[in-house]
Amino acid sequence: MILLPEVISILILNSLFFIFATIAFFISIKIAIYWDFNKSTKEQYRLEKESFLVSTIIKYIFILKIPLFLFFIFTLDKISDLITGAMCASGVITATSYGVYLLTIKLLNIYIFGLWLSISYLDIRREDLPYTKIKFELFIVAYIFFIIELILMWLMFSSIDIDKIVSCCGTLFSSSSNSTIGDIIRIKQSTLLTIFYITSLLLFIFYRYRVKYLFAITNILFITISIISLISFFGTYIYELPTHHCPFCFLQKDYYYIGYLIYTLLFIGSFSGLNSGVMEALGEDASKSYRYSLIFNSLYIVLVTLYPTIYYIKNGVWL
Amino acid sequence: MKKSKINLYLLEFSINALLRAKAKNISILLIFTLLVALLSSIFFISNSIRYELNSVVDTLPEIIIQKVKGGREYDIEIDRVDDIIAINGVKSVIARVWGYYYFANAGVNFSIIGINQYEEQYKSSLERLTNRVDFDTLEANSSMLVGIGVRDIMKRNYYNRYFNFIKPNGKLKKMTIAGVFRDDILLESNDIILMSQRDAREILGISPSMATDIVVKVANPKEVSTIAEKIKFIYPDTRVVTKDDLKISYRNIFDYKSGLFLALFTISLFTFFMIVYDKSSGLNSQEKQEIGVLRAVGWSIDDILKEKFYEAFIISFISYLLGVILALFYVYILNAPLLRYIFEGYSKLKTPFELPFILDIETLAIIFFLSVPIYIGATIIPAWRASSLDVDEVIR
């Protein structure tokens, strides 16, 4: 267990979230069972009031979760100084067996909470509160994910051992490593790039023709292929080093914290993309989500394309 | 209905609402500001001292070798220097003679450092000093240079011009104070006494063939760990400490100290949470009526919650800013009286130094996360309770 001020702050805030989320969880169960908009009983009236409390709580948690997530990554970067062998957050994440799952579920939770809020936003703007039941059922699922996240986080922080030697990102993300990541890096770059740009093109086409659901599905594809190509190809141009494939090092100062921008663009783009699918499913106006998704995804594409281009212009060769 | 942007009218309304309940809000603001200031001060002090120590460590050689027998340190043989310098990549090897001298009258420890005039020094500040001061002449006059803190302690005990050291065999050695030695880094130079190596050996009881420890300079920082391993292999009875080891252990000590403080601080944070919760739950009849009127003119529960959120954010953010400013003033202008002793340890001689100004976003972020969200969190349920009061009941 590391008694680092950063870690303690994260734990304190998360215990606060836990208390609030648990309150929200019990109210959600009640609403999911008893909610009936057409009733005019006292019970229904109380549930309506309580639903406001739950949405406030979720809003509160979500708004803090995003900066706290960035802070979490930042903390991992800091812990990496203390652990022998680790040079960036990836070493810390793989230092325990929980790290990878924790990171995945943290990201997943941000998407879920975000989608919850966008449904809730639609809900309270309509007089008949059409989505209330759905959104509280969704929250019951989100709560379970959130609890898993908290447990994993606790396990991870308590099992990090400062004296244990861990792997640095140079070995984790190398083509000789015997893991999924190694396989990904061994994929031919030209194939990968073709897929990446075709997917981007698909995004534009589906945006233009507003094909129902396809835009959202392409977004899921896009974020997957973006991260893979970032590790395999674009990352190496950020580092200007053909062997360095780490997706965490560019979050550090040496690369002007560019990683935070990259991941933020990617997140907003893909989140809006997914949101467009949800909006379509609910039969609501999705044009805003379409637009945001396209804007931020294009910014991402431009940003990562700039790195190799500038490198080529400067040096006249590809890596 | 406006969209979910910042609503300036609502903001103005919140500010006015805060001003209407002045007495209540000012007391909360004050308590919260003090809490934030206390928290920030601890972080600022720990960061500054850590920075200071790190800059001390930076001036040190890359590797320090101590002889260890039965888990305790012993003097190390000087001739080991020849074996170590033969290792590839080693720039220079210096055997140091130094130690602590306990001055019982004042209850303090002096650090005595023996200097050989015609040897390379292990630190650039000492190198500069040997260029200015001739330690052979000092030896001939049996005199020494002292740090400012040492001089003051000696003066207080009426040793104005000389000092009598008690040697290990019980005899006295009289040393004249030749001058005061200053260094940029006060933290380390305050308790230091510099003298020729032969005098130092006599006072500390180190035989001529021995040294306190051996330090190794390495030109390429990437080779340090390999060289440290090789030394450990040649001399298994030694403890080989690298600069990075020192830095990490310093860092751990300070993170541990501020972490421990934070763990204790959680209690006051929790208490504060309860205070805010309690204060914002107790609505007086005027506030209740106000909410009733707002509901009656068409505000929804959500609007009132939003207004309450603005209120909480304004109060907590102002407290955050004031608290940080107060802490900056307390730590860097007043030099943090009282609180700095948590970090400094007990040696009386280590006290007077300025804390260097260090301010990073990371620390500000921690303080932010521990103040503003906690306050807003404490107001959520009371605000919701207030906003969902029955209109007819309240107005009546």
XYZ file of C-alpha atoms in Angstrom:
715
model
C 0.000 0.000 0.000
C 1.369 3.362 -0.911
C 0.442 6.208 1.384
C 0.838 8.825 -1.323
C -1.169 12.051 -0.893
C -2.539 11.650 -4.409
C -3.693 8.115 -3.741
C -5.348 9.111 -0.490
C -7.185 11.988 -2.175
C -8.488 9.646 -4.854
C -9.613 7.170 -2.231
C -11.322 9.836 -0.105
C -13.286 11.174 -3.066
C -14.226 7.708 -4.201
C -15.529 6.759 -0.787
C -17.714 9.850 -0.961
C -18.918 8.740 -4.400
C -19.585 5.307 -2.984
C -21.871 6.658 -0.259
C -23.812 8.822 -2.688
C -24.015 6.167 -5.375
C -25.371 3.681 -2.839
C -28.123 6.096 -1.830
C -28.899 6.598 -5.512
C -28.867 2.859 -6.068
C -31.576 2.140 -3.498
C -33.767 4.913 -4.805
C -33.225 3.591 -8.336
C -34.453 0.133 -7.341
C -37.560 1.662 -5.834
C -38.216 3.709 -8.939
C -37.541 0.816 -11.288
C -40.165 -1.251 -9.460
C -42.873 1.232 -8.522
C -42.648 3.962 -11.149
C -45.896 4.577 -12.981
C -46.369 8.008 -14.469
C -50.131 7.677 -14.788
C -50.693 7.054 -11.103
C -51.382 10.035 -8.914
C -50.618 8.476 -5.585
C -48.515 10.020 -2.877
C -45.960 7.296 -3.490
C -45.517 8.238 -7.140
C -45.219 11.885 -6.216
C -42.436 11.055 -3.773
C -40.618 8.934 -6.331
C -40.703 11.830 -8.755
C -39.002 14.041 -6.191
C -36.439 11.394 -5.368
C -35.578 10.962 -9.021
C -34.212 14.499 -8.933
C -31.913 13.579 -6.091
C -30.558 10.640 -8.036
C -29.878 12.667 -11.152
C -28.136 15.331 -9.094
C -25.962 12.700 -7.470
C -25.076 11.112 -10.794
C -24.336 14.485 -12.328
C -22.067 15.243 -9.381
C -20.198 11.959 -9.681
C -19.860 12.183 -13.449
C -18.602 15.768 -13.510
C -15.913 14.866 -10.983
C -15.106 11.512 -12.522
C -13.614 13.026 -15.668
C -10.982 15.275 -14.056
C -10.407 12.593 -11.448
C -9.682 10.088 -14.191
C -7.054 12.389 -15.674
C -5.675 12.867 -12.178
C -5.613 9.097 -11.736
C -3.476 8.662 -14.851
C -1.278 11.492 -13.655
C -0.867 9.773 -10.284
C 0.106 6.516 -11.955
C 2.730 8.451 -13.864
C 4.012 9.805 -10.583
C 4.065 6.414 -8.889
C 6.147 5.169 -11.803
C 9.073 7.186 -10.428
C 8.905 5.218 -7.227
C 8.713 1.751 -8.710
C 11.892 0.243 -10.050
C 11.687 -0.409 -13.762
C 8.555 1.587 -14.482
C 9.073 4.666 -16.597
C 5.474 5.673 -17.171
C 1.968 4.727 -16.156
C 2.002 1.487 -18.156
C 4.552 -0.043 -15.816
C 2.357 0.760 -12.839
C -0.757 -0.561 -14.536
C 0.878 -3.875 -15.285
C 2.598 -3.976 -11.898
C -0.476 -5.666 -10.482
C -2.860 -8.036 -12.174
C -5.754 -5.609 -11.669
C -4.400 -2.571 -13.496
C -5.552 -3.354 -17.016
C -9.075 -4.293 -15.915
C -9.278 -1.223 -13.721
C -8.353 1.088 -16.551
C -10.828 -0.548 -18.912
C -13.694 -0.436 -16.461
C -12.908 3.150 -15.484
C -13.205 4.181 -19.115
C -16.331 2.112 -19.611
C -17.911 3.770 -16.573
C -17.251 7.222 -17.923
C -19.077 6.270 -21.128
C -21.972 4.734 -19.192
C -22.379 7.682 -16.838
C -22.166 10.064 -19.770
C -24.852 8.215 -21.707
C -26.995 8.151 -18.571
C -26.765 11.907 -18.290
C -27.673 12.492 -21.904
C -30.766 10.274 -21.527
C -31.645 12.041 -18.287
C -31.277 15.410 -19.968
C -33.857 14.391 -22.573
C -36.064 12.925 -19.894
C -36.518 15.953 -17.674
C -37.169 18.217 -20.632
C -40.298 16.295 -21.511
C -43.428 16.685 -19.459
C -44.357 13.018 -19.303
C -40.856 11.915 -18.204
C -40.801 9.057 -20.728
C -37.342 7.646 -19.975
C -37.357 7.715 -16.214
C -37.865 4.005 -15.793
C -35.216 3.151 -18.386
C -32.642 5.473 -16.937
C -33.020 4.116 -13.438
C -32.760 0.579 -14.672
C -29.623 1.627 -16.486
C -28.253 3.125 -13.296
C -28.668 -0.167 -11.439
C -26.312 -1.705 -14.002
C -23.993 1.307 -13.833
C -23.863 1.014 -10.055
C -22.666 -2.576 -10.272
C -19.920 -1.545 -12.687
C -19.018 1.341 -10.422
C -18.673 -0.960 -7.416
C -16.438 -3.292 -9.422
C -14.311 -0.278 -10.318
C -13.982 0.739 -6.675
C -13.041 -2.767 -5.567
C -10.457 -3.090 -8.342
C -9.001 0.281 -7.497
C -8.692 -0.615 -3.850
C -7.061 -3.928 -4.748
C -4.648 -2.248 -7.111
C -3.492 0.472 -4.766
C -3.112 -1.920 -1.875
C -1.130 -4.476 -3.827
C 1.387 -2.203 -5.515
C 4.752 -3.176 -4.121
C 7.403 -0.495 -4.407
C 10.274 -2.944 -4.117
C 9.121 -5.223 -6.906
C 10.713 -4.693 -10.283
C 8.175 -4.178 -13.059
C 8.447 -3.973 -16.820
C 8.975 -0.697 -18.580
C 6.773 0.287 -21.502
C 9.676 -0.375 -23.867
C 9.367 -4.119 -23.247
C 5.588 -4.229 -22.769
C 4.881 -2.579 -26.082
C 7.495 -4.169 -28.275
C 6.958 -6.373 -31.280
C 8.913 -9.148 -29.588
C 6.570 -9.304 -26.625
C 4.463 -12.415 -26.440
C 1.135 -10.780 -25.771
C -1.836 -9.406 -27.629
C -0.001 -6.101 -27.785
C 2.939 -7.771 -29.482
C 0.568 -9.272 -32.038
C -1.005 -5.880 -32.655
C 2.344 -4.248 -33.280
C 3.317 -7.006 -35.694
C 0.310 -6.198 -37.902
C 1.628 -4.567 -41.056
C 1.469 -0.813 -40.699
C 0.241 -0.223 -44.219
C -2.743 -2.535 -43.632
C -3.510 -0.824 -40.369
C -3.322 2.643 -41.862
C -5.572 1.644 -44.728
C -8.162 0.357 -42.267
C -7.825 3.517 -40.156
C -8.399 5.899 -43.048
C -11.170 3.771 -44.561
C -12.962 3.837 -41.217
C -12.524 7.589 -41.094
C -13.976 7.844 -44.588
C -16.913 5.664 -43.513
C -17.561 8.089 -40.653
C -17.909 10.924 -43.157
C -20.145 8.884 -45.472
C -22.463 7.752 -42.701
C -22.549 11.284 -41.364
C -23.558 12.613 -44.757
C -26.311 10.050 -45.263
C -27.366 9.710 -41.615
C -27.584 5.950 -41.754
C -29.324 4.858 -38.584
C -27.023 3.071 -36.067
C -24.254 2.610 -38.623
C -22.626 5.846 -37.554
C -22.531 4.715 -33.927
C -21.208 1.287 -34.850
C -18.521 2.818 -37.048
C -17.558 4.929 -34.060
C -16.939 1.833 -31.957
C -14.815 0.492 -34.787
C -13.088 3.833 -35.109
C -12.025 4.082 -31.488
C -10.667 0.534 -31.524
C -8.676 1.023 -34.677
C -7.552 4.484 -33.498
C -6.013 3.114 -30.347
C -4.369 0.236 -32.191
C -2.928 2.523 -34.850
C -1.879 4.990 -32.189
C 0.161 2.300 -30.466
C 1.487 0.775 -33.624
C 2.106 3.728 -35.918
C 1.264 7.277 -34.849
C 2.872 6.936 -31.421
C 6.242 6.235 -32.950
C 6.091 9.572 -34.772
C 5.206 11.425 -31.588
C 8.348 9.947 -30.033
C 10.249 10.093 -33.329
C 11.495 6.651 -32.391
C 10.526 3.599 -34.446
C 10.772 1.180 -31.517
C 8.761 3.038 -28.919
C 5.104 2.045 -28.947
C 3.902 3.128 -25.529
C 0.444 4.777 -25.370
C 1.219 6.382 -21.995
C 4.588 8.097 -22.350
C 3.184 10.916 -24.459
C 1.082 11.908 -21.476
C 4.285 13.134 -19.901
C 5.905 16.514 -19.909
C 8.568 15.573 -22.455
C 5.904 15.431 -25.160
C 4.101 18.551 -23.962
C 1.306 16.473 -22.352
C -0.051 15.967 -25.880
C -1.584 12.650 -24.819
C -4.239 14.384 -22.748
C -5.378 16.281 -25.839
C -5.284 13.176 -28.023
C -7.360 11.107 -25.647
C -9.796 13.929 -24.908
C -10.523 14.418 -28.604
C -10.919 10.709 -29.088
C -13.215 10.442 -26.079
C -15.535 13.293 -27.024
C -15.665 12.101 -30.619
C -16.513 8.515 -29.832
C -18.828 9.404 -26.968
C -20.922 11.669 -29.174
C -20.880 8.962 -31.818
C -22.277 6.389 -29.414
C -24.712 8.958 -28.119
C -26.067 9.462 -31.625
C -26.939 5.775 -31.698
C -28.749 6.005 -28.370
C -30.622 9.116 -29.496
C -31.686 7.334 -32.674
C -32.863 4.357 -30.659
C -34.984 6.618 -28.488
C -36.289 8.433 -31.517
C -34.865 11.784 -30.462
C -33.033 14.496 -32.340
C -29.476 13.244 -32.845
C -28.071 15.930 -35.148
C -26.012 17.552 -32.415
C -24.321 14.283 -31.454
C -23.591 13.574 -35.105
C -22.001 16.946 -35.529
C -19.878 16.832 -32.344
C -18.735 13.331 -33.098
C -17.627 14.258 -36.582
C -15.882 17.460 -35.482
C -13.881 15.858 -32.685
C -13.060 12.703 -34.622
C -11.821 14.828 -37.529
C -9.703 16.906 -35.164
C -8.217 13.678 -33.870
C -7.511 12.419 -37.369
C -5.876 15.711 -38.333
C -3.782 15.793 -35.161
C -2.363 12.293 -35.475
C -1.837 12.663 -39.211
C 0.134 15.839 -38.622
C 2.819 14.026 -36.631
C 4.057 11.732 -39.417
C 3.541 14.439 -42.044
C 5.641 16.993 -40.197
C 8.236 14.324 -39.528
C 8.385 13.522 -43.229
C 8.631 17.163 -44.248
C 11.445 17.764 -41.761
C 13.475 14.654 -42.413
C 12.478 13.516 -45.875
C 12.073 9.890 -44.791
C 9.507 7.764 -43.007
C 10.417 6.025 -39.806
C -36.271 27.067 -20.749
C -32.652 27.933 -21.281
C -30.163 25.322 -22.306
C -27.627 23.917 -19.872
C -25.102 26.700 -20.217
C -23.989 28.863 -17.326
C -26.991 30.970 -16.549
C -25.810 34.426 -15.544
C -29.130 35.456 -14.029
C -29.099 32.362 -11.885
C -25.527 33.137 -10.871
C -26.510 36.636 -9.844
C -29.450 35.238 -7.941
C -27.155 32.836 -6.083
C -24.751 35.565 -5.092
C -27.596 37.620 -3.750
C -28.978 34.622 -1.921
C -25.604 34.098 -0.293
C -25.420 37.738 0.741
C -28.873 37.557 2.271
C -27.693 34.957 4.753
C -24.431 36.727 5.467
C -23.709 35.608 9.019
C -24.213 31.943 8.301
C -22.198 31.938 5.089
C -19.302 33.996 6.362
C -18.726 31.615 9.255
C -18.697 28.643 6.888
C -16.403 30.511 4.517
C -13.989 31.243 7.356
C -13.822 27.695 8.668
C -13.425 26.285 5.197
C -10.723 28.786 4.263
C -8.745 27.841 7.350
C -9.077 24.150 6.605
C -7.891 24.621 3.040
C -5.038 26.810 4.249
C -3.921 24.164 6.719
C -4.013 21.459 4.089
C -2.203 23.565 1.493
C 0.465 24.626 3.985
C 1.358 21.015 4.696
C 1.753 20.310 1.003
C 3.729 23.469 0.331
C 6.119 22.838 3.209
C 6.663 19.218 2.275
C 7.234 20.107 -1.379
C 9.704 22.840 -0.544
C 11.734 20.771 1.861
C 11.752 17.886 -0.577
C 12.954 20.207 -3.301
C 15.683 21.516 -1.014
C 16.804 18.016 -0.104
C 16.741 16.954 -3.715
C 19.004 19.795 -4.668
C 21.355 18.688 -1.896
C 21.301 15.160 -3.243
C 21.922 16.469 -6.759
C 25.247 17.902 -5.687
C 26.336 14.588 -4.223
C 28.373 11.961 -6.057
C 26.472 9.153 -7.763
C 27.459 6.322 -5.440
C 28.234 6.160 -1.722
C 29.895 3.053 -0.274
C 29.684 2.213 3.425
C 31.148 -0.766 5.212
C 28.563 -2.742 7.118
C 29.276 -5.376 9.751
C 26.455 -7.040 11.633
C 24.021 -4.462 10.269
C 26.023 -1.549 11.642
C 28.271 0.874 9.836
C 32.037 0.762 10.328
C 34.968 2.726 8.974
C 36.072 1.565 5.564
C 39.646 0.804 4.419
C 41.094 3.555 2.252
C 43.010 1.185 -0.049
C 39.713 -0.054 -1.482
C 39.732 3.143 -3.509
C 42.342 1.636 -5.850
C 40.157 -1.357 -6.740
C 37.085 0.761 -7.323
C 38.789 3.265 -9.585
C 39.789 0.369 -11.850
C 36.136 -0.279 -12.721
C 35.307 1.023 -16.192
C 33.145 4.130 -16.221
C 34.208 5.422 -12.823
C 35.324 9.031 -13.049
C 36.789 9.436 -9.600
C 36.771 7.860 -6.169
C 37.127 9.837 -2.957
C 37.455 8.543 0.588
C 35.584 10.866 2.924
C 36.367 11.576 6.532
C 33.415 12.968 8.407
C 31.214 12.342 11.401
C 28.981 13.800 14.033
C 30.223 15.444 17.171
C 27.753 15.648 20.028
C 28.039 18.880 21.995
C 26.407 17.942 25.258
C 26.084 21.478 26.719
C 23.755 22.591 23.974
C 22.407 19.150 23.184
C 23.223 19.384 19.480
C 25.158 17.429 16.898
C 27.770 19.141 14.748
C 28.774 17.564 11.456
C 32.538 17.560 11.173
C 33.989 17.243 7.692
C 37.680 16.632 7.201
C 39.163 18.188 4.100
C 42.379 17.286 2.342
C 43.642 20.345 0.534
C 45.286 18.581 -2.410
C 42.577 16.042 -3.137
C 39.623 16.369 -5.395
C 36.534 17.332 -3.364
C 33.288 15.438 -3.648
C 31.180 18.556 -3.918
C 31.610 21.652 -6.037
C 30.879 23.963 -3.101
C 33.767 22.390 -1.197
C 35.926 22.607 -4.316
C 35.320 26.352 -4.475
C 36.152 26.607 -0.803
C 39.507 24.849 -1.095
C 40.416 27.273 -3.850
C 39.851 30.161 -1.474
C 40.960 28.737 1.860
C 44.133 26.798 2.452
C 43.335 23.930 4.809
C 47.037 23.225 5.381
C 47.430 26.638 6.948
C 44.273 25.977 8.959
C 45.834 22.752 10.167
C 49.057 24.459 11.142
C 47.070 26.944 13.265
C 44.687 24.138 14.385
C 41.684 26.149 13.355
C 38.411 25.452 11.570
C 35.548 26.955 9.552
C 32.031 26.716 10.974
C 28.495 27.088 9.671
C 26.330 29.973 10.864
C 24.230 27.813 13.154
C 27.335 26.287 14.714
C 28.828 29.701 15.343
C 25.683 30.888 17.098
C 25.540 27.818 19.319
C 29.200 28.180 20.237
C 28.753 31.863 20.998
C 25.845 31.136 23.262
C 28.142 28.847 25.224
C 30.888 31.509 25.416
C 33.152 29.916 22.826
C 33.745 33.088 20.868
C 37.154 32.414 19.391
C 37.864 28.748 19.889
C 36.198 25.489 20.804
C 37.382 22.564 22.922
C 36.605 19.211 21.347
C 36.743 16.131 23.561
C 38.666 13.416 21.745
C 37.677 9.725 22.029
C 40.483 9.194 24.568
C 39.035 11.921 26.781
C 41.701 14.548 26.115
C 40.789 18.032 24.921
C 41.616 19.449 21.498
C 41.449 23.182 21.156
C 40.441 24.496 17.742
C 40.334 28.172 16.793
C 37.360 29.468 14.806
C 38.939 30.902 11.673
C 35.763 31.998 9.954
C 32.171 31.328 8.997
C 31.374 29.172 6.025
C 28.302 29.847 3.890
C 26.640 27.758 1.267
C 23.742 28.366 -1.086
C 21.907 25.457 0.420
C 21.362 26.405 4.017
C 19.701 23.171 5.014
C 22.970 21.280 4.905
C 25.564 23.902 5.740
C 24.058 25.160 8.965
C 25.459 22.491 11.272
C 28.754 21.946 9.488
C 32.310 22.321 10.761
C 35.120 22.152 8.230
C 38.691 21.364 9.209
C 41.733 19.619 7.856
C 41.469 15.884 7.502
C 44.125 15.145 10.091
C 42.337 17.229 12.756
C 39.040 15.597 11.882
C 40.580 12.132 12.259
C 41.907 13.075 15.652
C 38.551 14.344 16.923
C 36.436 11.583 15.406
C 38.917 8.818 16.220
C 39.426 7.517 12.698
C 42.787 5.847 12.043
C 44.863 7.093 9.064
C 44.256 3.937 7.003
C 40.488 4.238 7.324
C 37.735 6.559 6.094
C 34.085 7.087 7.007
C 32.864 6.137 3.582
C 33.896 6.165 -0.061
C 32.100 8.149 -2.722
C 32.258 7.379 -6.436
C 31.584 9.764 -9.284
C 30.280 8.291 -12.506
C 30.318 10.270 -15.723
C 27.434 8.535 -17.475
C 24.301 8.364 -15.318
C 23.098 5.283 -17.198
C 26.064 3.266 -15.968
C 25.474 3.983 -12.299
C 23.454 0.882 -11.474
C 25.878 -1.478 -13.236
C 28.863 0.056 -11.465
C 27.037 -0.147 -8.129
C 26.466 -3.856 -8.772
C 30.118 -4.422 -9.596
C 31.261 -2.716 -6.390
C 28.854 -4.810 -4.378
C 30.303 -7.887 -6.083
C 33.928 -7.005 -5.252
C 33.121 -6.009 -1.656
C 30.147 -7.968 -0.354
C 30.574 -6.402 3.104
C 29.520 -2.978 1.862
C 26.289 -1.120 1.472
C 26.224 0.624 -1.904
C 23.828 3.554 -2.058
C 23.122 5.344 -5.329
C 21.826 8.852 -5.731
C 18.502 7.560 -7.046
C 18.087 5.371 -3.959
C 18.529 8.462 -1.810
C 16.065 10.457 -3.841
C 13.426 7.760 -3.725
C 13.820 7.279 -0.009
C 13.564 11.018 0.627
C 10.497 11.070 -1.510
C 8.974 8.170 0.360
C 9.629 9.830 3.695
C 7.915 13.028 2.641
C 5.056 11.350 0.854
C 4.612 9.222 3.930
C 4.586 12.237 6.218
C 2.136 14.228 4.148
C 0.111 11.076 3.544
C -0.107 10.406 7.255
C -1.150 13.974 7.825
C -3.778 13.624 5.147
C -5.096 10.443 6.710
C -5.541 12.333 9.975
C -6.920 15.283 8.098
C -9.706 13.080 6.761
C -11.261 13.235 10.203
C -11.498 17.017 10.152
C -12.733 16.848 6.581
C -15.479 14.511 7.695
C -16.372 16.761 10.613
C -16.565 19.663 8.251
C -18.777 17.658 5.946
C -21.173 17.119 8.834
C -21.107 20.809 9.793
C -21.955 21.910 6.279
C -24.600 19.223 5.980
C -26.150 20.327 9.224
C -25.982 24.036 8.462
C -27.520 23.725 5.050
C -30.236 21.407 6.356
C -31.483 23.865 8.908
C -33.534 26.266 6.801
C -35.184 29.136 8.549
C -38.727 30.132 7.706
C -37.592 32.951 5.457
C -35.518 30.635 3.296
C -38.321 28.134 3.167
C -40.698 30.800 2.040
C -38.272 31.944 -0.590
C -38.105 28.466 -2.091
C -41.888 28.251 -1.904
C -42.261 31.459 -3.850
C -39.779 30.339 -6.468
C -41.612 27.060 -6.913
C -44.909 28.913 -7.078
C -43.699 31.209 -9.859
C -42.696 28.207 -11.909
C -39.187 27.104 -10.998
C -38.718 23.368 -11.195
C -36.897 21.275 -8.611
C -34.013 21.091 -11.024
C -33.735 24.888 -11.264
C -33.589 25.255 -7.514
C -31.000 22.504 -7.261
C -28.949 24.284 -9.883
C -29.171 27.535 -7.955
C -28.081 25.753 -4.759
C -25.190 24.226 -6.667
C -24.070 27.677 -7.789
C -24.191 28.832 -4.190
C -22.107 25.895 -2.978
C -19.623 26.284 -5.799
C -19.170 30.006 -5.187
C -18.554 29.544 -1.467
C -16.227 26.578 -1.818
C -14.260 28.006 -4.706
C -13.730 31.329 -2.934
C -12.603 29.423 0.155
C -10.269 27.364 -1.982
C -8.665 30.453 -3.515
C -8.449 32.299 -0.197
C -7.102 29.216 1.543
C -4.354 28.704 -1.012
C -3.383 32.377 -0.900
C -3.356 32.312 2.887
C -1.159 29.219 2.833
C 1.237 30.809 0.341
C 1.531 33.794 2.641
C 1.980 31.630 5.740
C 4.546 29.306 4.214
C 6.624 31.540 1.992
C 6.403 34.900 3.683
C 6.079 33.930 7.339
C 8.218 30.836 6.722
C 5.680 28.469 8.216
C 6.150 28.771 11.970
C 5.147 25.646 13.958
C 4.013 23.459 11.075
C 7.458 23.064 9.549
C 8.657 21.142 12.597
C 6.533 18.223 11.493
C 8.905 17.754 8.604
C 12.202 18.973 9.915
C 13.001 16.554 12.647
C 14.352 17.485 16.030
C 17.909 18.691 15.595
C 18.105 22.172 17.032
C 20.734 23.196 14.549
C 18.696 22.426 11.449
C 16.200 25.226 11.910
C 16.916 28.527 10.245
C 16.503 28.247 6.531
C 14.202 29.733 3.949
C 11.723 27.498 2.210
C 12.252 27.768 -1.557
C 9.153 28.735 -3.512
C 7.664 25.692 -5.226
C 4.169 25.695 -6.664
C 2.953 22.997 -9.006
C -0.396 22.305 -10.608
C -0.427 18.834 -9.163
C -0.520 20.069 -5.576
C -3.164 22.639 -6.438
C -5.180 19.839 -8.011
C -5.004 17.668 -4.892
C -6.104 20.576 -2.718
C -8.919 21.328 -5.130
C -10.161 17.749 -5.146
C -10.120 17.646 -1.381
C -11.998 20.886 -0.874
C -14.506 21.980 -3.503
C -16.129 18.593 -4.316
C -16.400 17.701 -0.633
C -18.240 20.918 0.113
C -20.578 20.574 -2.849
C -21.162 16.937 -1.914
C -22.188 17.953 1.583
C -24.844 20.301 0.224
C -26.468 17.900 -2.267
C -28.950 16.208 0.033
C -29.924 19.319 2.046
C -30.389 21.248 -1.190
C -32.580 18.528 -2.603
C -34.629 18.392 0.603
C -35.153 22.132 0.493
C -36.062 22.201 -3.171
C -38.611 19.420 -2.896
C -40.588 20.953 -0.046
C -44.281 21.097 -0.669
C -45.153 24.493 -2.012
C -48.488 24.940 -0.341
C -47.067 23.920 3.013
C -44.238 26.406 2.851
C -46.092 29.429 1.641
C -48.876 29.086 4.097
